Short mmCIF file of C-alpha atoms in Angstrom, two decimals:
data_model
loop_
_atom_site.label_atom_id
_atom_site.label_comp_id
_atom_site.label_asym_id
_atom_site.label_seq_id
_atom_site.Cartn_x
_atom_site.Cartn_y
_atom_site.Cartn_z
CA MET A 1 -50.51 -28.89 -2.12
CA ARG A 2 -50.12 -28.88 1.73
CA PRO A 3 -51.14 -25.77 4.13
CA ILE A 4 -47.84 -24.32 3.25
CA ASP A 5 -47.36 -23.97 -0.01
CA ARG A 6 -51.04 -22.31 -0.50
CA PRO A 7 -49.87 -18.44 -1.49
CA ALA A 8 -52.06 -16.95 0.68
CA VAL A 9 -50.49 -18.65 3.52
CA ARG A 10 -47.07 -17.81 1.97
CA ILE A 11 -47.40 -14.83 2.10
CA ILE A 12 -49.14 -14.14 5.74
CA ALA A 13 -46.54 -16.29 6.69
CA ALA A 14 -43.80 -14.04 5.09
CA LEU A 15 -45.30 -11.49 6.88
CA LEU A 16 -45.26 -12.97 10.57
CA ALA A 17 -41.27 -12.02 11.01
CA PRO A 18 -41.41 -8.61 10.07
CA VAL A 19 -44.42 -7.69 11.79
CA ALA A 20 -43.49 -9.06 14.75
CA VAL A 21 -40.06 -7.47 14.98
CA LEU A 22 -41.78 -4.07 14.27
CA ILE A 23 -43.81 -4.77 17.20
CA TRP A 24 -41.39 -5.67 19.22
CA TRP A 25 -39.11 -2.35 18.23
CA GLN A 26 -42.82 -0.56 19.16
CA ALA A 27 -42.88 -1.95 22.38
CA GLN A 28 -38.93 -1.08 23.12
CA SER A 29 -39.55 2.83 22.21
CA ALA A 30 -42.85 2.81 24.54
CA ALA A 31 -41.42 1.30 27.37
CA GLY A 32 -39.17 4.02 27.69
CA GLY A 33 -35.71 3.30 29.41
CA ALA A 34 -32.00 3.90 28.30
CA ARG A 35 -32.05 3.04 24.81
CA ALA A 36 -35.59 4.68 24.40
CA LEU A 37 -33.38 7.62 22.13
CA ALA A 38 -32.09 4.78 19.78
CA PHE A 39 -35.49 2.79 19.41
CA VAL A 40 -38.17 5.85 17.74
CA PRO A 41 -41.63 5.08 17.65
CA LEU A 42 -42.58 3.64 14.18
CA GLN A 43 -45.03 6.77 13.48
CA ASP A 44 -41.88 9.20 13.78
CA VAL A 45 -40.25 7.16 11.06
CA GLY A 46 -42.91 7.75 8.79
CA ALA A 47 -43.27 11.38 10.02
CA SER A 48 -39.46 11.26 8.88
CA LEU A 49 -40.09 9.79 5.68
CA VAL A 50 -43.19 12.08 4.54
CA GLU A 51 -40.82 14.53 5.73
CA MET A 52 -37.95 13.88 3.82
CA ALA A 53 -39.58 12.92 0.40
CA ALA A 54 -41.33 16.62 1.09
CA SER A 55 -38.87 18.73 1.02
CA GLY A 56 -36.90 17.03 -1.87
CA LEU A 57 -33.91 15.54 0.40
CA LEU A 58 -34.87 12.02 -0.24
CA ALA A 59 -34.31 12.68 -3.58
CA ALA A 60 -31.65 14.48 -3.81
CA ASP A 61 -29.45 12.18 -1.23
CA THR A 62 -30.60 9.32 -3.93
CA LEU A 63 -29.42 11.19 -6.78
CA ALA A 64 -26.08 11.76 -5.57
CA THR A 65 -25.64 8.44 -3.86
CA VAL A 66 -26.28 6.85 -7.41
CA SER A 67 -24.65 9.03 -9.36
CA ARG A 68 -21.79 8.13 -7.56
CA ALA A 69 -22.13 4.81 -7.65
CA VAL A 70 -23.11 4.91 -11.54
CA THR A 71 -19.69 7.10 -11.83
CA GLY A 72 -17.67 4.91 -10.26
CA LEU A 73 -18.88 1.70 -12.16
CA LEU A 74 -18.31 3.03 -15.36
CA PHE A 75 -14.83 4.44 -14.95
CA GLY A 76 -13.55 1.21 -12.89
CA SER A 77 -15.10 -1.38 -14.96
CA MET A 78 -14.41 -0.04 -18.24
CA ALA A 79 -10.24 0.42 -16.99
CA GLY A 80 -10.90 -3.51 -15.42
CA ILE A 81 -12.12 -4.41 -19.13
CA LEU A 82 -9.42 -3.17 -20.68
CA VAL A 83 -6.73 -4.73 -17.94
CA GLY A 84 -8.42 -7.64 -17.78
CA ALA A 85 -8.59 -7.84 -21.78
CA ALA A 86 -4.80 -7.05 -22.16
CA MET A 87 -3.97 -9.53 -18.83
CA ALA A 88 -5.83 -12.81 -21.27
CA MET A 89 -4.39 -11.14 -24.35
CA SER A 90 -0.84 -10.65 -24.15
CA PRO A 91 1.23 -12.97 -21.16
CA ILE A 92 3.78 -10.38 -20.84
CA VAL A 93 0.97 -8.22 -19.71
CA ASP A 94 -0.56 -11.21 -17.27
CA ARG A 95 2.97 -11.86 -15.72
CA ILE A 96 4.12 -8.18 -14.84
CA VAL A 97 0.32 -6.60 -13.97
CA GLY A 98 -1.10 -10.04 -12.35
CA PRO A 99 1.00 -10.16 -9.38
CA LEU A 100 0.36 -6.69 -8.72
CA TYR A 101 -3.75 -6.63 -9.19
CA HIS A 102 -3.98 -9.82 -6.30
CA SER A 103 -1.38 -8.40 -3.89
CA VAL A 104 -3.12 -4.90 -4.46
CA ARG A 105 -6.80 -6.60 -4.08
CA GLN A 106 -5.64 -8.15 -0.83
CA VAL A 107 -6.02 -5.15 0.92
CA PRO A 108 -9.73 -4.98 2.47
CA LEU A 109 -11.25 -1.74 -0.07
CA LEU A 110 -11.95 1.21 2.72
CA GLY A 111 -8.44 -0.01 3.99
CA TRP A 112 -7.63 2.67 1.24
CA LEU A 113 -9.96 5.36 2.99
CA PRO A 114 -7.10 6.64 5.53
CA LEU A 115 -4.45 6.81 2.47
CA ILE A 116 -6.42 8.32 -0.23
CA GLY A 117 -8.40 10.59 2.55
CA LEU A 118 -4.72 11.83 3.00
CA TRP A 119 -4.23 12.52 -0.46
CA LEU A 120 -7.49 13.80 -2.41
CA GLY A 121 -9.51 14.65 1.24
CA ASN A 122 -12.65 13.47 1.84
CA GLY A 123 -14.07 15.23 -1.33
CA ASP A 124 -16.07 13.60 -4.11
CA GLY A 125 -12.57 12.28 -5.55
CA ALA A 126 -11.85 9.92 -2.76
CA LYS A 127 -15.14 8.47 -2.67
CA LEU A 128 -15.18 7.77 -6.49
CA LEU A 129 -11.62 6.71 -6.53
CA ILE A 130 -13.03 3.78 -4.05
CA VAL A 131 -16.38 3.05 -6.10
CA GLY A 132 -13.79 2.91 -9.10
CA LEU A 133 -12.21 0.92 -7.34
CA ALA A 134 -14.58 -1.28 -6.16
CA ALA A 135 -16.11 -2.47 -9.93
CA PHE A 136 -12.59 -2.59 -11.29
CA TYR A 137 -11.29 -5.71 -9.26
CA PRO A 138 -14.32 -8.05 -10.03
CA THR A 139 -14.48 -6.91 -14.06
CA VAL A 140 -10.33 -7.26 -14.07
CA LEU A 141 -11.26 -11.30 -13.03
CA GLY A 142 -14.50 -11.19 -15.78
CA SER A 143 -12.55 -9.98 -18.33
CA TYR A 144 -9.63 -12.00 -17.95
CA GLU A 145 -11.28 -15.16 -17.18
CA GLY A 146 -14.10 -14.60 -20.26
CA LEU A 147 -11.36 -14.04 -22.78
CA ARG A 148 -9.39 -16.74 -22.09
CA GLN A 149 -11.72 -19.47 -21.64
CA VAL A 150 -12.90 -18.68 -25.24
CA GLU A 151 -12.24 -22.02 -27.58
CA ARG A 152 -9.58 -22.32 -29.36
CA ARG A 153 -11.43 -23.60 -32.30
CA TYR A 154 -13.59 -20.74 -32.51
CA LEU A 155 -10.50 -18.55 -33.11
CA GLU A 156 -8.73 -21.01 -35.61
CA VAL A 157 -12.36 -20.74 -37.78
CA GLY A 158 -11.73 -16.74 -37.58
CA VAL A 159 -8.01 -17.45 -38.57
CA LEU A 160 -9.85 -19.12 -41.73
CA LEU A 161 -12.17 -16.56 -42.17
CA GLY A 162 -8.76 -13.97 -42.70
CA PHE A 163 -10.31 -11.73 -39.59
CA THR A 164 -8.37 -8.99 -39.13
CA PRO A 165 -7.28 -8.24 -35.08
CA LEU A 166 -10.05 -6.22 -34.47
CA GLN A 167 -12.95 -8.67 -36.09
CA HIS A 168 -11.31 -11.10 -33.97
CA PHE A 169 -11.77 -9.06 -30.72
CA THR A 170 -15.67 -8.10 -31.59
CA LYS A 171 -16.67 -10.95 -33.75
CA VAL A 172 -14.99 -14.06 -31.87
CA LEU A 173 -13.41 -12.86 -28.17
CA LEU A 174 -15.79 -10.38 -27.12
CA PRO A 175 -19.59 -12.50 -27.25
CA GLY A 176 -17.35 -15.59 -26.48
CA GLY A 177 -15.88 -13.91 -23.18
CA LEU A 178 -19.38 -12.05 -22.66
CA PRO A 179 -21.01 -14.60 -20.22
CA LEU A 180 -17.82 -13.98 -17.79
CA ILE A 181 -17.56 -10.21 -18.11
CA LEU A 182 -21.64 -9.53 -17.54
CA THR A 183 -20.87 -11.55 -14.29
CA GLY A 184 -17.69 -9.53 -13.52
CA ILE A 185 -19.59 -6.69 -14.11
CA ALA A 186 -23.03 -7.75 -11.66
CA GLN A 187 -20.32 -8.57 -9.08
CA ALA A 188 -19.32 -4.68 -9.75
CA ILE A 189 -22.24 -3.27 -8.97
CA ALA A 190 -23.06 -5.28 -6.09
CA PHE A 191 -18.98 -3.88 -4.65
CA ALA A 192 -19.35 -0.21 -6.02
CA TRP A 193 -23.03 -0.06 -4.26
CA ILE A 194 -21.51 -1.36 -1.48
CA ALA A 195 -18.23 0.51 -1.55
CA THR A 196 -20.69 4.19 -1.97
CA ILE A 197 -22.36 3.76 0.86
CA GLY A 198 -19.36 3.06 2.71
CA THR A 199 -17.31 5.86 1.92
CA GLU A 200 -20.31 8.24 2.45
CA ILE A 201 -20.81 6.98 5.76
CA LEU A 202 -17.12 7.27 6.82
CA LEU A 203 -16.07 10.25 5.19
CA GLY A 204 -19.44 11.81 5.83
CA ALA A 205 -18.49 14.76 3.62
CA GLY A 206 -21.28 16.15 0.70
CA ALA A 207 -24.95 14.83 -0.23
CA GLY A 208 -25.70 10.88 -0.36
CA LEU A 209 -27.69 8.63 1.83
CA GLY A 210 -24.52 7.50 3.34
CA ALA A 211 -23.89 10.84 4.32
CA THR A 212 -27.20 11.90 5.57
CA MET A 213 -27.28 8.70 7.54
CA SER A 214 -23.64 9.64 8.83
CA HIS A 215 -24.91 13.38 10.05
CA ALA A 216 -28.31 11.32 11.48
CA GLN A 217 -25.64 9.32 13.84
CA ALA A 218 -24.03 11.97 15.16
CA GLN A 219 -27.59 13.97 15.71
CA GLN A 220 -29.31 10.69 17.10
CA ARG A 221 -31.97 10.57 14.23
CA MET A 222 -32.55 6.81 14.05
CA ASP A 223 -35.92 8.00 12.19
CA VAL A 224 -33.58 9.53 9.26
CA ILE A 225 -31.08 6.41 9.63
CA LEU A 226 -33.94 4.01 9.07
CA VAL A 227 -35.63 5.45 5.98
CA ALA A 228 -32.00 5.82 4.79
CA ILE A 229 -31.48 2.28 5.22
CA VAL A 230 -34.89 1.34 3.35
CA ALA A 231 -34.08 3.88 0.64
CA THR A 232 -30.36 2.21 0.21
CA GLY A 233 -31.68 -1.53 -0.10
CA LEU A 234 -34.20 -0.94 -2.99
CA LEU A 235 -32.34 0.74 -4.58
CA GLY A 236 -29.40 -1.68 -4.01
CA PHE A 237 -32.23 -4.32 -5.39
CA THR A 238 -33.18 -2.58 -8.10
CA LEU A 239 -30.05 -1.59 -9.80
CA ASN A 240 -28.71 -5.43 -9.29
CA HIS A 241 -32.59 -6.51 -10.74
CA LEU A 242 -31.93 -4.14 -13.69
CA PHE A 243 -28.92 -5.53 -14.66
CA ALA A 244 -30.14 -8.95 -14.35
CA ARG A 245 -32.68 -8.10 -16.94
CA LEU A 246 -30.16 -6.35 -19.06
CA ARG A 247 -27.69 -9.48 -19.20
CA GLN A 248 -30.53 -12.26 -19.43
CA HIS A 249 -31.62 -9.63 -23.16
CA LEU A 250 -27.41 -9.70 -24.12
CA LEU A 251 -27.34 -13.33 -23.59
CA ARG A 252 -30.70 -14.47 -25.33
CA TRP A 253 -28.63 -16.21 -27.77
CA GLN A 254 -27.12 -18.73 -25.07
CA ALA A 255 -30.14 -20.77 -24.27
CA ALA A 256 -30.29 -21.75 -28.27
CA ILE A 257 -26.88 -23.10 -27.70
CA ALA A 258 -26.41 -24.63 -24.80
CA MET B 1 8.77 -21.56 -17.36
CA THR B 2 10.61 -23.09 -14.52
CA ARG B 3 9.33 -21.84 -10.87
CA ALA B 4 12.84 -19.41 -10.48
CA SER B 5 11.73 -17.22 -13.73
CA SER B 6 8.24 -17.05 -12.90
CA LEU B 7 9.09 -15.97 -9.76
CA ILE B 8 11.22 -13.68 -10.91
CA ALA B 9 9.12 -12.74 -13.36
CA GLY B 10 6.28 -12.48 -10.44
CA VAL B 11 8.55 -10.27 -8.12
CA GLY B 12 10.10 -8.41 -10.53
CA PRO B 13 7.75 -6.09 -11.16
CA LEU B 14 6.91 -5.26 -7.57
CA LEU B 15 10.77 -4.70 -7.09
CA LEU B 16 10.03 -2.23 -9.96
CA ILE B 17 7.70 -0.42 -8.30
CA LEU B 18 8.88 0.22 -5.21
CA LEU B 19 12.30 1.08 -6.56
CA LEU B 20 10.41 3.79 -8.77
CA TRP B 21 8.46 5.15 -5.54
CA GLN B 22 11.79 5.62 -3.73
CA TRP B 23 13.05 7.24 -6.79
CA ALA B 24 9.95 9.59 -6.55
CA SER B 25 10.35 10.36 -2.78
CA ALA B 26 13.99 10.79 -2.86
CA SER B 27 13.80 12.71 -5.27
CA GLY B 28 12.01 15.70 -3.36
CA LEU B 29 8.85 16.40 -6.03
CA PHE B 30 6.11 15.40 -3.57
CA PRO B 31 6.31 16.49 0.45
CA PRO B 32 6.54 13.75 2.94
CA GLN B 33 2.66 14.47 4.21
CA VAL B 34 1.68 12.70 0.73
CA LEU B 35 4.91 10.24 -0.11
CA VAL B 36 6.78 9.00 2.51
CA ALA B 37 10.03 6.38 0.92
CA PRO B 38 9.15 2.49 1.34
CA ALA B 39 11.98 2.07 3.41
CA ASP B 40 10.62 5.08 5.53
CA VAL B 41 7.69 3.03 5.69
CA ALA B 42 9.68 -0.34 6.65
CA ALA B 43 11.24 1.38 9.57
CA THR B 44 8.00 2.33 10.71
CA LEU B 45 6.40 -1.18 10.57
CA ALA B 46 9.52 -2.54 12.16
CA ASP B 47 9.79 0.10 14.87
CA LEU B 48 6.00 0.12 15.28
CA ILE B 49 6.56 -4.14 15.99
CA ALA B 50 9.85 -3.50 18.38
CA ARG B 51 7.59 -1.48 20.62
CA GLY B 52 4.51 -4.00 20.28
CA GLU B 53 1.98 -1.23 19.33
CA LEU B 54 1.03 -3.49 16.30
CA GLY B 55 0.75 -6.54 18.00
CA VAL B 56 -1.58 -5.32 20.26
CA HIS B 57 -3.52 -3.74 17.76
CA LEU B 58 -3.25 -6.43 15.45
CA ALA B 59 -4.45 -8.54 18.84
CA THR B 60 -7.14 -6.61 19.20
CA SER B 61 -8.40 -6.65 15.86
CA LEU B 62 -8.16 -10.53 15.23
CA LYS B 63 -9.94 -11.00 18.40
CA ARG B 64 -12.91 -9.02 17.17
CA LEU B 65 -12.92 -10.89 14.04
CA ILE B 66 -12.60 -14.54 15.38
CA ALA B 67 -15.44 -14.39 18.01
CA GLY B 68 -17.94 -12.02 15.66
CA PHE B 69 -16.95 -14.72 12.46
CA LEU B 70 -17.99 -17.55 14.82
CA ALA B 71 -21.18 -16.27 16.07
CA GLY B 72 -22.23 -14.78 12.68
CA ALA B 73 -21.06 -17.80 10.79
CA ALA B 74 -22.49 -20.44 13.51
CA LEU B 75 -25.89 -18.82 13.30
CA GLY B 76 -25.55 -18.44 9.80
CA LEU B 77 -24.78 -22.16 9.07
CA ALA B 78 -27.97 -23.52 11.58
CA PHE B 79 -30.39 -20.51 9.73
CA GLY B 80 -29.33 -21.64 6.40
CA THR B 81 -29.78 -24.92 6.95
CA GLY B 82 -33.24 -24.31 8.78
CA LEU B 83 -34.65 -22.65 5.53
CA ALA B 84 -33.21 -25.48 3.50
CA LEU B 85 -34.86 -28.41 4.99
CA SER B 86 -38.26 -26.79 6.64
CA ARG B 87 -40.88 -25.35 4.66
CA THR B 88 -42.56 -23.75 7.17
CA PHE B 89 -39.16 -22.30 8.57
CA GLU B 90 -38.38 -20.86 4.60
CA ALA B 91 -42.13 -19.79 4.46
CA LEU B 92 -41.53 -17.79 7.79
CA PHE B 93 -38.11 -16.44 7.33
CA ALA B 94 -36.69 -16.45 4.01
CA PRO B 95 -38.62 -13.28 2.42
CA MET B 96 -37.00 -11.54 5.34
CA PHE B 97 -34.22 -12.72 5.27
CA GLN B 98 -33.87 -11.86 1.26
CA ALA B 99 -34.96 -8.45 1.84
CA LEU B 100 -32.10 -7.85 4.84
CA ARG B 101 -29.47 -9.13 2.20
CA GLN B 102 -29.98 -6.16 -0.01
CA VAL B 103 -28.86 -3.82 2.53
CA PRO B 104 -25.12 -3.96 2.01
CA VAL B 105 -24.03 -4.69 6.03
CA LEU B 106 -22.18 -1.06 5.92
CA ALA B 107 -25.68 0.75 6.26
CA PHE B 108 -26.26 -0.57 9.29
CA LEU B 109 -23.48 0.84 11.13
CA PRO B 110 -24.90 4.30 11.97
CA MET B 111 -28.05 2.04 13.56
CA LEU B 112 -26.06 -0.06 15.04
CA VAL B 113 -24.05 2.73 16.79
CA LEU B 114 -27.41 4.31 17.61
CA LEU B 115 -28.68 1.02 19.29
CA LEU B 116 -25.21 -0.76 20.58
CA GLY B 117 -22.67 2.23 21.72
CA ILE B 118 -19.38 1.82 20.12
CA GLU B 119 -18.02 -0.50 22.86
CA GLU B 120 -16.41 -4.50 21.45
CA GLY B 121 -20.21 -5.65 21.59
CA PHE B 122 -20.82 -3.04 18.48
CA LYS B 123 -17.91 -4.54 16.21
CA ILE B 124 -18.55 -7.85 17.18
CA VAL B 125 -22.39 -7.71 16.58
CA VAL B 126 -21.50 -6.09 12.89
CA VAL B 127 -18.46 -8.39 11.83
CA ALA B 128 -21.24 -11.50 12.84
CA ILE B 129 -23.83 -10.19 10.58
CA ALA B 130 -21.14 -9.74 7.91
CA ALA B 131 -20.20 -13.12 7.96
CA PHE B 132 -24.26 -14.28 8.73
CA PHE B 133 -25.24 -13.87 5.40
CA PRO B 134 -22.56 -15.38 3.22
CA VAL B 135 -22.57 -18.85 5.33
CA ALA B 136 -26.59 -18.69 5.71
CA LEU B 137 -27.00 -18.49 2.00
CA ALA B 138 -23.81 -20.87 1.25
CA ALA B 139 -25.99 -23.67 4.04
CA PHE B 140 -29.17 -22.93 2.07
CA ASP B 141 -27.59 -23.44 -1.64
CA GLY B 142 -25.19 -26.55 -0.46
CA VAL B 143 -28.16 -28.45 1.53
CA ARG B 144 -31.02 -27.38 -1.00
CA GLY B 145 -28.59 -29.01 -4.03
CA LEU B 146 -27.94 -32.36 -1.93
CA PRO B 147 -29.14 -34.83 -3.79
CA ARG B 148 -32.92 -35.87 -3.18
CA SER B 149 -31.95 -39.10 -3.24
CA TYR B 150 -29.73 -39.09 -0.27
CA LEU B 151 -32.51 -37.55 2.21
CA GLU B 152 -35.18 -39.93 0.76
CA VAL B 153 -32.74 -43.07 2.03
CA ALA B 154 -32.18 -41.34 4.86
CA ARG B 155 -35.52 -41.40 5.65
CA LEU B 156 -36.60 -44.82 4.40
CA TYR B 157 -34.21 -46.16 6.71
CA ARG B 158 -35.53 -43.53 9.21
CA THR B 159 -31.97 -42.15 10.24
CA PRO B 160 -32.27 -40.77 13.01
CA LEU B 161 -31.26 -36.86 13.23
CA VAL B 162 -27.87 -36.70 14.91
CA PRO B 163 -26.08 -38.94 12.41
CA LEU B 164 -28.29 -37.26 9.41
CA LEU B 165 -26.32 -33.94 9.89
CA GLY B 166 -22.80 -35.94 11.01
CA ARG B 167 -23.11 -38.68 8.08
CA ILE B 168 -24.90 -37.28 5.00
CA LEU B 169 -25.31 -33.43 5.13
CA LEU B 170 -21.60 -32.72 6.47
CA PRO B 171 -20.16 -34.17 4.33
CA ALA B 172 -21.89 -33.58 1.19
CA THR B 173 -22.06 -29.73 1.86
CA ILE B 174 -19.02 -29.03 3.11
CA PRO B 175 -17.50 -27.52 -0.50
CA PRO B 176 -19.90 -25.12 -1.00
CA ILE B 177 -20.22 -24.22 2.70
CA LEU B 178 -16.12 -24.01 2.99
CA THR B 179 -16.63 -21.36 0.21
CA GLY B 180 -19.51 -19.32 2.24
CA LEU B 181 -17.11 -19.59 5.20
CA ARG B 182 -13.91 -17.78 3.26
CA LEU B 183 -16.39 -15.23 1.54
CA GLY B 184 -17.82 -14.70 5.06
CA LEU B 185 -14.16 -14.34 6.68
CA THR B 186 -12.96 -11.85 3.98
CA ARG B 187 -16.36 -9.35 4.32
CA ALA B 188 -15.86 -9.91 7.97
CA TRP B 189 -12.63 -8.56 7.90
CA LEU B 190 -13.36 -5.56 5.43
CA VAL B 191 -16.34 -4.56 7.59
CA LEU B 192 -14.19 -4.72 10.65
CA VAL B 193 -11.06 -2.30 9.22
CA ALA B 194 -14.41 0.37 8.32
CA CYS B 195 -15.90 -0.10 11.84
CA GLU B 196 -12.45 0.59 13.45
CA LEU B 197 -11.89 3.53 10.76
CA LEU B 198 -15.05 4.81 12.00
CA ALA B 199 -15.41 4.29 15.97
CA ALA B 200 -12.36 2.68 17.73
CA ASP B 201 -10.17 3.07 20.61
CA SER B 202 -7.38 0.54 18.87
CA GLY B 203 -7.14 -2.02 16.33
CA VAL B 204 -5.85 -2.05 12.55
CA GLY B 205 -8.30 0.05 11.08
CA GLN B 206 -7.77 2.23 14.00
CA MET B 207 -4.39 2.85 14.00
CA MET B 208 -4.97 3.96 10.28
CA GLU B 209 -7.51 6.05 10.80
CA MET B 210 -5.18 7.70 14.08
CA GLY B 211 -2.23 7.78 11.22
CA ARG B 212 -4.10 10.13 8.67
CA GLN B 213 -5.54 12.32 10.96
CA MET B 214 -1.70 13.28 12.38
CA PHE B 215 -0.96 12.91 8.85
CA ARG B 216 1.56 9.73 9.07
CA ILE B 217 1.51 8.58 6.01
CA ASP B 218 3.87 5.47 7.20
CA VAL B 219 2.23 4.83 9.72
CA VAL B 220 -1.33 4.89 6.80
CA LEU B 221 0.74 2.68 4.88
CA ALA B 222 1.71 0.09 7.24
CA GLY B 223 -1.76 -0.20 8.57
CA VAL B 224 -2.55 -1.26 4.54
CA LEU B 225 0.08 -3.76 4.59
CA VAL B 226 -0.82 -5.36 7.52
CA SER B 227 -4.55 -5.41 6.29
CA GLY B 228 -3.39 -6.07 3.71
CA LEU B 229 -1.98 -9.22 4.99
CA VAL B 230 -4.28 -10.45 7.06
CA GLY B 231 -7.02 -10.48 4.22
CA PHE B 232 -4.50 -12.68 2.31
CA THR B 233 -3.36 -14.85 5.20
CA LEU B 234 -7.53 -15.98 5.90
CA ASP B 235 -8.67 -16.10 2.06
CA ARG B 236 -5.27 -18.37 1.84
CA GLY B 237 -6.20 -20.37 4.70
CA VAL B 238 -9.79 -21.06 3.69
CA LYS B 239 -8.69 -21.67 0.52
CA LEU B 240 -6.12 -24.66 1.39
CA ILE B 241 -8.75 -26.76 3.91
CA GLU B 242 -11.13 -26.16 0.93
CA ARG B 243 -8.27 -27.65 -1.34
CA ARG B 244 -7.60 -30.54 1.22
CA GLN B 245 -11.24 -31.57 1.68
CA LEU B 246 -11.90 -31.55 -2.30
CA ARG B 247 -9.25 -34.14 -3.03
CA TRP B 248 -11.20 -37.30 -2.58
CA LYS B 249 -13.78 -35.69 -5.14
CA ALA B 250 -11.16 -35.31 -7.87
CA ALA B 251 -10.24 -39.53 -7.46
#
């Protein structure tokens, strides 16, 4: 084993770069100067973390952000799966909705924000709509492609067995399309999370980690921003990780076939 | 189905929506701050083009996009290749890279505003960060995905670094890297528009934000249209390059 492959060496190596960044940061904050306000000392960040955790602000923001992401995700991905399934099963729907879907999708997600802001203001409705839209796009694609690539012979077996349309859907199409549908949902989770944080920062109203960051920016509170960034990263990682576990569980039959 | 009829099937629904929209706004059910006719949006767009306003905004946005993307993609390529080729480099930087990747780029906006201000540098850095991550990941996957035998042959012949990069690494890794570049470019555009909505004195995003503040829904919609067209052109452009690159593979 080369020295670099030893677990202990790897852990130390992994810590070197982050520690170097932290030391550099701390030195910047001690040096003063024009940007000293931005480089808050690390002990202040720690103190803010304790304070935000103790006052319940961190928990309230986390709850607001996560529930917004999950609500938007649920509505957006359910609509997306339905639209994708309709497009996959009906050539007419595909021809009518397909071009619309592909043209609307070209607009950068947050580019809708000024328009939706004009229509719905900067409250929860506007944010949920954007988060839902973020989840909608990839799930449409996932369910459309998932259901279309189900093998013809499986469908033929269903015909032989005299399946009703509902049985066709639940026993053949859905399991056959599941891997790609779940891939679509995994992407939807990532996009919905980005959209949640993005809309919260840009609209800056209400509760949530993004809104707190936006307020902290106005008050030049870098310590609060850093705590919120770390929380955002950890939560995003947890959401993706939980879904990856669920996906593995739902697709546990796949390894047996392949 | 023939080309013409599939074109009609594609454009028809869009035309229908435009007609419905025109009818709904002409019906007077909605105040003009909520809904303007597509004809008015077209007129506003033509006016913005004629007065050169749109050109200025678009040029500013594209300049930021290109500068930030080039920097971010170049760094991403170098970083991803480094991760894939050197175990030491990977041990040092991969964990931090993976941790930072968990944070949406947009979440760095407030921090970067405090660190860099809201001048041009801020926007270019944000675009560069947005492009860096997908390109680095694609470069890593592409180089890692190389069959080991290629590198072993190179080692056997003691191929120097430059031909190794130019003759072996580059051709074999172009397809995945192009995909990464395309992702990076669309990400960069998304983040740039968001950035301009947040803080800018010009650019397509700022034009939309000004439209919102002045309740000019026609300007906002013109901006939506332009940002969509830019996104489409960027995505399609790289896809065309990808297809040309892949020609030899099919044969």
